[in-house]
Tab-separated table of C-alpha atoms in Angstrom:
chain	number	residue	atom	x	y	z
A	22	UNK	CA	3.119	5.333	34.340
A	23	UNK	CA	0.436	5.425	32.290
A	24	UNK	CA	1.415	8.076	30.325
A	25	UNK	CA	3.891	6.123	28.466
A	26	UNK	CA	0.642	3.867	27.413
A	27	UNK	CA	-1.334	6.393	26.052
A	28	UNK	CA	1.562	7.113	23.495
A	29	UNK	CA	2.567	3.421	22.569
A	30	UNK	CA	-1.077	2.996	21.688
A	31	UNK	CA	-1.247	6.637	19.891
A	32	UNK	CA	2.048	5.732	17.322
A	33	UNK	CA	-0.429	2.029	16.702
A	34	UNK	CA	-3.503	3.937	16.442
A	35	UNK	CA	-1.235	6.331	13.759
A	36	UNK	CA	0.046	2.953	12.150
A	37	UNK	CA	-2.960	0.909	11.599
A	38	UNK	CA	-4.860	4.227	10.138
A	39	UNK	CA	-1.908	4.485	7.772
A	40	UNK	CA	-1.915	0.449	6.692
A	41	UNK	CA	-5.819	1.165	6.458
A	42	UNK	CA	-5.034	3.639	3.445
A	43	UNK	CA	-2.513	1.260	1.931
A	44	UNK	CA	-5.109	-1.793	1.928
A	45	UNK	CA	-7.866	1.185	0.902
A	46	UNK	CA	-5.578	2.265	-2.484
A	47	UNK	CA	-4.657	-1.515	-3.203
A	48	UNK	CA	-8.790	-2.390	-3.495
A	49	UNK	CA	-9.322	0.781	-5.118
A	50	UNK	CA	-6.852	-0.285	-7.799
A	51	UNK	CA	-8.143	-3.936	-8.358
A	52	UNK	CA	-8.969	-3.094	-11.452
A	53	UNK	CA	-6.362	-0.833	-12.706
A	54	UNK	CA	-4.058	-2.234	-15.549
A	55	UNK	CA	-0.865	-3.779	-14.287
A	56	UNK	CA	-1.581	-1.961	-11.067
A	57	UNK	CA	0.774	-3.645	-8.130
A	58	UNK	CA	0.211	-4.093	-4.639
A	59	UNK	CA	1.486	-2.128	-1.724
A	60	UNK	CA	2.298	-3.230	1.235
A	61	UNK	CA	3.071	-1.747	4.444
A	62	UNK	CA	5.918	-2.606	6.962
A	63	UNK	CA	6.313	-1.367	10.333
A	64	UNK	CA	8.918	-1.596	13.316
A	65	UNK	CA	8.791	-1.045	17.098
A	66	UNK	CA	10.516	2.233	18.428
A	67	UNK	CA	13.423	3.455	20.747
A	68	UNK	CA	13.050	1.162	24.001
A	69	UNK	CA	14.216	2.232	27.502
A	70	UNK	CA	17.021	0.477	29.204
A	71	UNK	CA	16.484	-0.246	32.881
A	72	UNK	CA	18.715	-2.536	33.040
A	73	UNK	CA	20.890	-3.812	30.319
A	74	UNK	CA	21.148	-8.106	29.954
A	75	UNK	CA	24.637	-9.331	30.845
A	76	UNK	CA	25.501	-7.483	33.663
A	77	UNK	CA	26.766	-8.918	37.385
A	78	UNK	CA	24.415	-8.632	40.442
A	79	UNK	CA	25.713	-9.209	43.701
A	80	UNK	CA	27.401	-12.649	43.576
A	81	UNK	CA	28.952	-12.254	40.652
A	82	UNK	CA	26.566	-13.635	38.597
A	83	UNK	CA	25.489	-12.884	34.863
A	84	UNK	CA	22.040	-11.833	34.187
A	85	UNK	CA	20.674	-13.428	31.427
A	86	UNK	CA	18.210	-11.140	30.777
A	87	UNK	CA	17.413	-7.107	31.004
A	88	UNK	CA	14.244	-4.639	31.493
A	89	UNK	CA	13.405	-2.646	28.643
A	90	UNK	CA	10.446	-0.598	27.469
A	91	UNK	CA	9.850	0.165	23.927
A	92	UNK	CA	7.711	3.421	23.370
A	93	UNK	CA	5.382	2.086	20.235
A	94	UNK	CA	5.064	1.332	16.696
A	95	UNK	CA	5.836	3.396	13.558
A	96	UNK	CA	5.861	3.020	9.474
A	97	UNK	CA	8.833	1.476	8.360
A	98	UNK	CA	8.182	1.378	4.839
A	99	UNK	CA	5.891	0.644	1.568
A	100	UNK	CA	7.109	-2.094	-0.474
A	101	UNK	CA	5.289	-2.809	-3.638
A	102	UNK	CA	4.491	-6.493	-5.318
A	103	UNK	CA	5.745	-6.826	-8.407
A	104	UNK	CA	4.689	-10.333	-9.043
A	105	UNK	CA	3.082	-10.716	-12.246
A	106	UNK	CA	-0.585	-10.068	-12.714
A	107	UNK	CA	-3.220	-12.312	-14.463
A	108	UNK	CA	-3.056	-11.688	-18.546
A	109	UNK	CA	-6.319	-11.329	-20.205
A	110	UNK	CA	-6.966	-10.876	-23.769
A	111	UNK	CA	-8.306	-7.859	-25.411
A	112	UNK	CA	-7.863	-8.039	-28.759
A	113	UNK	CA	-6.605	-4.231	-29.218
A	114	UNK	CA	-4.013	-4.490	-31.558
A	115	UNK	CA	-1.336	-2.190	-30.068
A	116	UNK	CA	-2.146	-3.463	-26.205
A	117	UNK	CA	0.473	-5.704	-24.803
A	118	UNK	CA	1.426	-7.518	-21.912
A	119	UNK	CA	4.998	-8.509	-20.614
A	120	UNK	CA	5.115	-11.949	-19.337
A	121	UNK	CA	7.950	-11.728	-16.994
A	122	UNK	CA	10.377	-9.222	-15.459
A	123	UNK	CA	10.157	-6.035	-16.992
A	124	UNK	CA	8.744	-2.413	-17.900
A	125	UNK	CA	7.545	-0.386	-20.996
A	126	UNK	CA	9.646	2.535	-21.276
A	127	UNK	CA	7.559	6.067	-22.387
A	128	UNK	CA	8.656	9.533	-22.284
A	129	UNK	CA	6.318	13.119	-21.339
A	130	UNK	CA	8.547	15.001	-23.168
A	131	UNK	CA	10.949	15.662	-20.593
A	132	UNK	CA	11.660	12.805	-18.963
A	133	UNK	CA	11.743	8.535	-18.961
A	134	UNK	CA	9.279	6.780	-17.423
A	135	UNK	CA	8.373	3.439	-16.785
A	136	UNK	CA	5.274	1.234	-16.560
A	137	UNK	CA	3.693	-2.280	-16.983
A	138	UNK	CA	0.551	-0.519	-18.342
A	139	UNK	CA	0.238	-1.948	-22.173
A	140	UNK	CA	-2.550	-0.320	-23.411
A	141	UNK	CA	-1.276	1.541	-26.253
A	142	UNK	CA	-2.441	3.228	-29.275
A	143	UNK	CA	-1.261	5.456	-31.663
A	144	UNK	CA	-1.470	9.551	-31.926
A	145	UNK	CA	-2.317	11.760	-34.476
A	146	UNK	CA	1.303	11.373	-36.088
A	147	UNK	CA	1.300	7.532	-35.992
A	148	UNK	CA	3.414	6.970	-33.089
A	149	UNK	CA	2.742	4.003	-30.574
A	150	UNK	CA	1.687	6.076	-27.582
A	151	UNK	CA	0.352	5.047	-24.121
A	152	UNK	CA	-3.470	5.681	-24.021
A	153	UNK	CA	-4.141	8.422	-21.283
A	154	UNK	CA	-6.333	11.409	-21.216
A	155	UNK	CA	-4.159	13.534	-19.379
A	156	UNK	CA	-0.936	13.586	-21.305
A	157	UNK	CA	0.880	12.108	-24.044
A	158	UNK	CA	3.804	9.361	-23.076
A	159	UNK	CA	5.524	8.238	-26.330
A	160	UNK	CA	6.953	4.742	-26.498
A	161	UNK	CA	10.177	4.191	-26.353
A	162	UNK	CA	12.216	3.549	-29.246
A	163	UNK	CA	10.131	5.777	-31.235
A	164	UNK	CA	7.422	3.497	-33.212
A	165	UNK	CA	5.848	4.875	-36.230
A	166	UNK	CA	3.278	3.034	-38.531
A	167	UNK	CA	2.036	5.026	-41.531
A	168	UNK	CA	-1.659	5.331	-41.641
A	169	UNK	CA	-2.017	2.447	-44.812
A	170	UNK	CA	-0.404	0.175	-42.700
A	171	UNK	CA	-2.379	-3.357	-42.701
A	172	UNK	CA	-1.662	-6.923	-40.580
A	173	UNK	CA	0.696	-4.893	-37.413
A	174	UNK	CA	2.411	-7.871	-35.544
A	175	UNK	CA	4.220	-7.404	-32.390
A	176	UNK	CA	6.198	-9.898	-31.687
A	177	UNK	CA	7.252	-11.955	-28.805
A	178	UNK	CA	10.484	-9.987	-28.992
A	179	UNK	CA	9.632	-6.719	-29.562
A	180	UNK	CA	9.690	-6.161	-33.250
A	181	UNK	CA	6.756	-4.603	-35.058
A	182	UNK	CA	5.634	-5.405	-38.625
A	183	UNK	CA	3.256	-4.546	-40.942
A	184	UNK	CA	1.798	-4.354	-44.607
A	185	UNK	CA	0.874	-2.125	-46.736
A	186	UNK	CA	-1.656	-1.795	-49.133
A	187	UNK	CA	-0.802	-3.159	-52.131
A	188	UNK	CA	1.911	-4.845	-51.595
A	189	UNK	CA	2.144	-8.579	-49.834
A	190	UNK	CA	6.011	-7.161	-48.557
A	191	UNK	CA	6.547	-7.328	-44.611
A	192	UNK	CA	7.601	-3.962	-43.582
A	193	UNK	CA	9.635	-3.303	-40.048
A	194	UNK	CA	8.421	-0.411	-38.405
A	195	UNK	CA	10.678	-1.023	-35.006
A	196	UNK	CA	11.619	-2.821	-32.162
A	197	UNK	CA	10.274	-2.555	-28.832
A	198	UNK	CA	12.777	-2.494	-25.774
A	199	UNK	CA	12.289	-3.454	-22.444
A	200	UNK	CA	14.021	-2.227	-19.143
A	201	UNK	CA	15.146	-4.074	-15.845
A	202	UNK	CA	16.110	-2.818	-12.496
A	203	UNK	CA	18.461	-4.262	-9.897
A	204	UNK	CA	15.551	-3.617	-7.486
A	205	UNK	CA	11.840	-3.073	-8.717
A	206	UNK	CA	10.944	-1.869	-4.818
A	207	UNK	CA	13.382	1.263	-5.685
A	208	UNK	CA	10.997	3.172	-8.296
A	209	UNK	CA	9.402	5.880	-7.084
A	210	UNK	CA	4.870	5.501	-7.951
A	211	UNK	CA	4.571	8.692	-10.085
A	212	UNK	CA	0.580	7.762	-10.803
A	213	UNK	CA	-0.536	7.035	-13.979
A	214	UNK	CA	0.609	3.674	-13.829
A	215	UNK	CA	4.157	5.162	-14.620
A	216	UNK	CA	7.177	4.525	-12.005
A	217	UNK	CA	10.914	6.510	-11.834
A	218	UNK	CA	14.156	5.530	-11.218
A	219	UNK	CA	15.994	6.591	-8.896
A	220	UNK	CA	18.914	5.635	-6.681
A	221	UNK	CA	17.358	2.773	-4.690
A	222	UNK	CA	15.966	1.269	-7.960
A	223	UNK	CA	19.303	0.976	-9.634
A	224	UNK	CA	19.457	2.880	-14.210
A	225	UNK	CA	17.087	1.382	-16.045
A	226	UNK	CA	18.943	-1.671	-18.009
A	227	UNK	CA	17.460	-1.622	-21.496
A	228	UNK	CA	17.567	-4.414	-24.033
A	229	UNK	CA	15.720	-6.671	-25.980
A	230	UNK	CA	12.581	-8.251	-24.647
A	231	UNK	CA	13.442	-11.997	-24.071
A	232	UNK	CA	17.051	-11.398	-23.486
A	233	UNK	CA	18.830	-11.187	-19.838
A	234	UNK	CA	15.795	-11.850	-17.887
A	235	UNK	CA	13.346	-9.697	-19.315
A	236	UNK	CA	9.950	-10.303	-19.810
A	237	UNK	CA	8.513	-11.017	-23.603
A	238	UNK	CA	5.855	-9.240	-25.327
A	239	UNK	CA	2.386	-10.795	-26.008
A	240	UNK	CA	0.414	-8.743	-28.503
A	241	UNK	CA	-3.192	-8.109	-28.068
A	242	UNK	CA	-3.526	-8.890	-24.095
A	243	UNK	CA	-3.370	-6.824	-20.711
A	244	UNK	CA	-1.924	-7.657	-17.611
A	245	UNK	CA	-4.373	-7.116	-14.666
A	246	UNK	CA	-3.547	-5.751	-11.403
A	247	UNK	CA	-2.043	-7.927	-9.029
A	248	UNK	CA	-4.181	-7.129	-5.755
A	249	UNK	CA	-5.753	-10.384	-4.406
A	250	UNK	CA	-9.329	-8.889	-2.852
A	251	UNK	CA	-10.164	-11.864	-0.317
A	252	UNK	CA	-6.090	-11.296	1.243
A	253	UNK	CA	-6.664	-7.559	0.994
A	254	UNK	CA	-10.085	-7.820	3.127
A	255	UNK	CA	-8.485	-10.528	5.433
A	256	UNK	CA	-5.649	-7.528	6.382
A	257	UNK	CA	-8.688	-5.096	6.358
A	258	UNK	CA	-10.489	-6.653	9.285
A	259	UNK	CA	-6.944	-7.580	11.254
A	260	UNK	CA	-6.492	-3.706	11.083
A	261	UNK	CA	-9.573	-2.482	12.076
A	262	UNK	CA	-8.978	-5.238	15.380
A	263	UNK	CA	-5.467	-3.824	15.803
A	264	UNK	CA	-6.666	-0.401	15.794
A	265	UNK	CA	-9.422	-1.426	18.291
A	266	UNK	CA	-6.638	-3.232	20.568
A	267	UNK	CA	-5.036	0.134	20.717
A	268	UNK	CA	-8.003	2.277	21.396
A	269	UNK	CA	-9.075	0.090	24.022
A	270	UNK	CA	-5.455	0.488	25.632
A	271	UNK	CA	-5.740	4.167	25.661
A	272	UNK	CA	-8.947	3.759	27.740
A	273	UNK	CA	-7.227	1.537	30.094
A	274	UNK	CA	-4.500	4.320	30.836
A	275	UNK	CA	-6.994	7.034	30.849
A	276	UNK	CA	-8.857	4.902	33.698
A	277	UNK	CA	-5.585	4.277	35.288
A	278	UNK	CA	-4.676	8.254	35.167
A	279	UNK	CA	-8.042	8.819	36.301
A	280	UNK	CA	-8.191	6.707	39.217
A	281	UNK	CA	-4.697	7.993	40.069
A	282	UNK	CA	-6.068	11.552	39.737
A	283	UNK	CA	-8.626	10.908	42.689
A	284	UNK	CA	-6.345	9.600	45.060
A	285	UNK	CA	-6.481	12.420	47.058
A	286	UNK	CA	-10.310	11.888	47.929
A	287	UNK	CA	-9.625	9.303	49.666
């Protein structure tokens, strides 16, 4: 019947809206620091077995195939793109960039977080702190550069220098770590350009930057988001067709129920 239609094409209506806000976020965050992609994946639902393949008719036989009916589409999952984003300079002296595999690791005060966002900058007590206008996230190991300091240097591996004035001695103020998952797809988007760990995502492996796959640190440059416009308007217009496919479907069963509906006039 066409009754089963009308909700196959309702779960790919409810899909395609849902990829529509996916692709909608990713251009929304083509400009956002580090910011990477999201991508939606779908699978079909529960089918209904007339007949199942393999079974004997009459003679004996094997069928080699069966009659099924699956009963739509739904959201399987969002998997983010953690492929690394252009790097553009910017001449800030506490921004940075990893080039590689990799995350900054801050801290709110009551918990670790984790983010490819390098645009730091330093607090009121000297600490290397992520810049954001809602709330403080420290760096972590905690940084500290006294307010003479003169010539900071990050470098490639994490360690932080300076000068003071006065005096031509090179002064270590830290070293920057950098943390690895097992699986990247497994942190949970808090916002802020700040992810989670959690089961999925595997603890946070900390170490040096350079070291054990990690990503090192280039001083005075941003990485850029990831989003690719022209592929994100390409999947823009195949949704709006898919959703359009599956409008025009429920039409077609509403005709059908219709026409079935005035069977009795004639």
């Amino acid at each position: 019947m066409a009754i089963r239609a009308l909700y196959s094409s309702a779960t790919g209506m409810a899909a395609n809206s849902f990829n529509l806000d996916t692709i909608a976020n990713n251009l929304a965050n083509a400009g956002t620091t580090a910011y990477k992609q999201n991508r939606a994946n779908f699978e079909d639902i529960y089918y209904e077995h007339f007949k199942l393949p393999g079974v004997q008719d009459n003679q004996g036989n094997i069928t080699p195939t069966g009659t099924d009916l699956g009963i739509g589409v739904r959201v399987q999952s969002t998997e983010g793109d953690f492929s690394q984003g252009s790097i553009v300079p910017s001449n800030g002296t506490y921004d940075m960039a990893i080039v590689g595999d990799g995350f900054f690791q801050v801290n709110d005060g009551t918990q670790n977080l984790y983010t490819r966002a390098g645009n730091f900058s330093l607090n009121a007590n000297g600490n290397i702190v992520m810049a954001s206008a809602d709330k403080g996230y420290q760096l972590l190991p905690n940084i500290s550069i006294p307010q003479d300091a003169l010539n900071v240097t990050i470098s490639s591996d994490g360690v932080v220098s300076y000068q003071q004035q006065g005096s031509n001695q090179i002064q270590i103020a830290g070293n920057i770590q950098i943390a690895r998952f097992i699986n990247n797809q497994g942190l949970l988007r808090q916002g802020d350009n700040l992810y989670t760990e959690t089961t999925a995502s595997g603890t946070a492996q900390i170490g040096n930057p350079g070291t054990e796959g990690r990503g090192q640190i280039r001083q005075g440059f941003l990485e850029q988001s990831n989003v690719e416009p022209v592929r994100e308007l390409v999947e823009l217009i195949k949704t709006q067709r898919n959703f359009e496919l599956n409008s025009q479907v429920v039409q077609a069963a509403d005709q059908t129920l219709q026409t079935v509906a005035n069977l009795r006039r004639f």
